[in-house]
Structure formats: C-alpha cells, structure tokens
Short mmCIF file of C-alpha atoms in Angstrom, two decimals:
data_model
loop_
_atom_site.label_atom_id
_atom_site.label_comp_id
_atom_site.label_asym_id
_atom_site.label_seq_id
_atom_site.Cartn_x
_atom_site.Cartn_y
_atom_site.Cartn_z
CA UNK A 1 17.34 91.04 116.77
CA UNK A 2 18.49 87.68 116.02
CA UNK A 3 17.40 86.17 119.30
CA UNK A 4 13.45 87.04 117.44
CA UNK A 5 14.05 85.87 114.39
CA UNK A 6 15.23 82.22 115.82
CA UNK A 7 12.50 82.43 117.83
CA UNK A 8 10.03 82.70 115.31
CA UNK A 9 11.57 80.36 113.20
CA UNK A 10 11.90 78.01 115.76
CA UNK A 11 7.68 78.63 116.50
CA UNK A 12 7.20 78.31 113.14
CA UNK A 13 8.68 75.09 112.79
CA UNK A 14 6.82 73.69 115.22
CA UNK A 15 2.97 74.96 114.15
CA UNK A 16 3.78 73.46 110.68
CA UNK A 17 5.56 70.56 110.93
CA UNK A 18 6.62 70.27 114.24
CA UNK A 19 3.68 69.52 116.25
CA UNK A 20 2.01 67.03 113.28
CA UNK A 21 2.90 63.40 113.37
CA UNK A 22 4.16 62.58 110.02
CA UNK A 23 2.50 59.46 107.54
CA UNK A 24 4.77 56.17 108.45
CA UNK A 25 3.45 55.60 104.65
CA UNK A 26 0.68 54.20 102.44
CA UNK A 27 0.84 50.73 104.29
CA UNK A 28 -0.59 47.43 103.02
CA UNK A 29 -0.94 45.29 105.64
CA UNK A 30 -1.70 41.51 105.02
CA UNK A 31 -4.14 38.87 106.82
CA UNK A 32 -1.30 35.73 108.10
CA UNK A 33 -1.70 33.19 105.80
CA UNK A 34 -3.48 29.71 107.86
CA UNK A 35 -5.28 32.66 110.24
CA UNK A 36 -8.89 30.95 111.22
CA UNK A 37 -12.24 33.16 110.74
CA UNK A 38 -10.63 34.36 107.06
CA UNK A 39 -14.57 34.65 105.23
CA UNK A 40 -15.67 37.99 104.76
CA UNK A 41 -19.63 36.75 104.22
CA UNK A 42 -21.41 36.33 107.45
CA UNK A 43 -22.77 33.16 108.37
CA UNK A 44 -20.45 30.53 107.86
CA UNK A 45 -20.06 29.31 111.23
CA UNK A 46 -19.70 25.35 110.70
CA UNK A 47 -16.94 24.81 108.13
CA UNK A 48 -14.23 22.19 109.06
CA UNK A 49 -11.34 24.38 107.92
CA UNK A 50 -12.00 27.56 110.51
CA UNK A 51 -9.69 29.97 107.77
CA UNK A 52 -13.43 29.77 106.00
CA UNK A 53 -15.55 30.91 108.81
CA UNK A 54 -16.64 33.96 109.06
CA UNK A 55 -14.26 36.54 110.29
CA UNK A 56 -14.93 38.21 114.18
CA UNK A 57 -13.69 41.16 115.58
CA UNK A 58 -11.74 39.45 118.34
CA UNK A 59 -9.32 38.32 115.35
CA UNK A 60 -9.71 40.45 112.99
CA UNK A 61 -8.45 43.51 115.04
CA UNK A 62 -6.06 41.20 116.38
CA UNK A 63 -3.13 42.60 114.99
CA UNK A 64 -0.95 39.71 115.15
CA UNK A 65 -2.96 38.66 113.06
CA UNK A 66 -1.57 40.77 110.33
CA UNK A 67 1.95 41.31 107.94
CA UNK A 68 3.82 44.02 105.55
CA UNK A 69 4.94 40.96 104.44
CA UNK A 70 2.77 39.61 101.26
CA UNK A 71 0.76 36.57 102.02
CA UNK A 72 -0.09 34.30 98.49
CA UNK A 73 -3.71 34.64 97.39
CA UNK A 74 -5.10 35.80 94.85
CA UNK A 75 -7.11 38.81 94.64
CA UNK A 76 -11.12 39.27 93.60
CA UNK A 77 -14.13 42.20 93.83
CA UNK A 78 -16.58 39.51 95.28
CA UNK A 79 -16.42 40.83 98.71
CA UNK A 80 -18.43 38.16 100.31
CA UNK A 81 -15.12 35.29 99.61
CA UNK A 82 -12.14 36.31 102.00
CA UNK A 83 -10.16 39.01 103.60
CA UNK A 84 -6.25 39.55 101.81
CA UNK A 85 -5.29 42.45 102.89
CA UNK A 86 -6.26 46.12 104.03
CA UNK A 87 -3.98 49.35 102.43
CA UNK A 88 -4.38 52.86 104.23
CA UNK A 89 -2.21 56.08 105.37
CA UNK A 90 -0.40 54.79 108.23
CA UNK A 91 0.86 56.54 111.58
CA UNK A 92 2.43 55.48 114.89
CA UNK A 93 -0.11 58.13 116.73
CA UNK A 94 -3.62 56.72 117.59
CA UNK A 95 -6.35 60.15 117.14
CA UNK A 96 -8.92 58.75 115.06
CA UNK A 97 -7.87 59.44 111.35
CA UNK A 98 -8.63 63.26 111.70
CA UNK A 99 -5.82 63.98 110.21
CA UNK A 100 -5.84 61.40 107.03
CA UNK A 101 -3.89 59.02 108.59
CA UNK A 102 -4.39 55.43 111.02
CA UNK A 103 -2.67 53.19 113.60
CA UNK A 104 -3.07 49.41 111.94
CA UNK A 105 -5.64 49.28 115.45
CA UNK A 106 -7.74 51.85 114.25
CA UNK A 107 -8.17 50.09 111.25
CA UNK A 108 -8.90 47.48 111.81
CA UNK A 109 -11.04 48.66 115.21
CA UNK A 110 -12.76 51.26 112.29
CA UNK A 111 -13.52 48.35 110.16
CA UNK A 112 -14.90 45.86 112.56
CA UNK A 113 -17.07 47.96 113.50
CA UNK A 114 -18.51 49.50 110.03
CA UNK A 115 -18.52 45.88 108.36
CA UNK A 116 -21.23 44.88 111.88
CA UNK A 117 -22.98 48.00 111.60
CA UNK A 118 -24.72 46.84 108.39
CA UNK A 119 -27.43 44.43 108.02
CA UNK A 120 -26.58 41.63 106.89
CA UNK A 121 -22.98 42.48 107.29
CA UNK A 122 -21.34 43.31 104.02
CA UNK A 123 -17.64 44.34 103.65
CA UNK A 124 -17.13 47.42 101.52
CA UNK A 125 -14.02 48.17 99.03
CA UNK A 126 -13.16 50.99 100.91
CA UNK A 127 -14.39 52.71 104.62
CA UNK A 128 -13.58 56.57 105.71
CA UNK A 129 -12.50 56.58 108.89
CA UNK A 130 -12.25 59.99 109.96
CA UNK A 131 -10.69 61.35 106.64
CA UNK A 132 -8.25 58.50 106.38
CA UNK A 133 -9.77 56.15 103.75
CA UNK A 134 -8.99 52.76 104.50
CA UNK A 135 -9.91 50.18 101.51
CA UNK A 136 -9.35 46.21 101.19
CA UNK A 137 -8.54 43.56 99.11
CA UNK A 138 -11.11 40.60 98.94
CA UNK A 139 -9.09 37.31 98.25
CA UNK A 140 -10.64 34.40 96.13
CA UNK A 141 -10.46 32.14 98.46
CA UNK A 142 -9.27 30.74 101.95
CA UNK A 143 -4.84 31.43 101.83
#
C-alpha cells in the first residue's frame, strides 16, 4: 500500500510540475549600446552612424546584441525612434510560447517577424506570441 501511495504521489508530481518547464522569471533584455541598426522606424538606410540605421532581423535576432545588464538610454513612447529593451516571461525550453513563456531567441524571432509583417513596418508596444507577451521599450536616441 505504501508503494502504491508513493507511486501516486510521484505521478501527481510529474503531471503537475515535473514535466512543465518553470519560467526563469520576467526578464528584461537590453539592446547593447553601440550596436548597429537601432532605429525602429524603417527606411533609415544612409545614416552615417550605423546605430542610426533601421533595424534588420539579422542584427536584431542575434542574441549577442542583447544583455540583461541595463544600458543607458531615455525611454520614450515614440515607437518610430530606437530599440531600448524587451521584457517577457523567460524560459529555458523553446516551445513557441504556448505556455506563456519564451526563450530569448523565440522572443527576438517573433518580434522581428511580426514587425516585418506590417506595411509599412511599425513597432508595437507589445506583441502576443502564442500565450506569451513581449513588450518593447523604445529609446529616444541611439545609445
């Protein structure tokens, strides 16, 4: 009887929490200061400073261009300006956001795809990816 009870407890644990990836936490990732292609608004292609040029998916989705260390920029509500940071519920297992959580790579890929799907491209304050939500913080200048 004890073995059966312990087995039931073990199965219940696995069903309730053992197989479900736990979120790491609500996480903010900052676009690294000095990184190229920070402009959210499209068609900025000839600016002398590369950070002033419009974002492209190659640079935007490169996880090396993001850090959890706060970067110096002034926040703005003008989403034609520059990328500052993104915030979302992070997890370590890529599954498309069906559980309300994303990996950094999933969040970046989704934001870029959704941004490019609008004509003309227009950054939004938040995007829903599956049941996950990714919110964008715009910066008032290249940082």
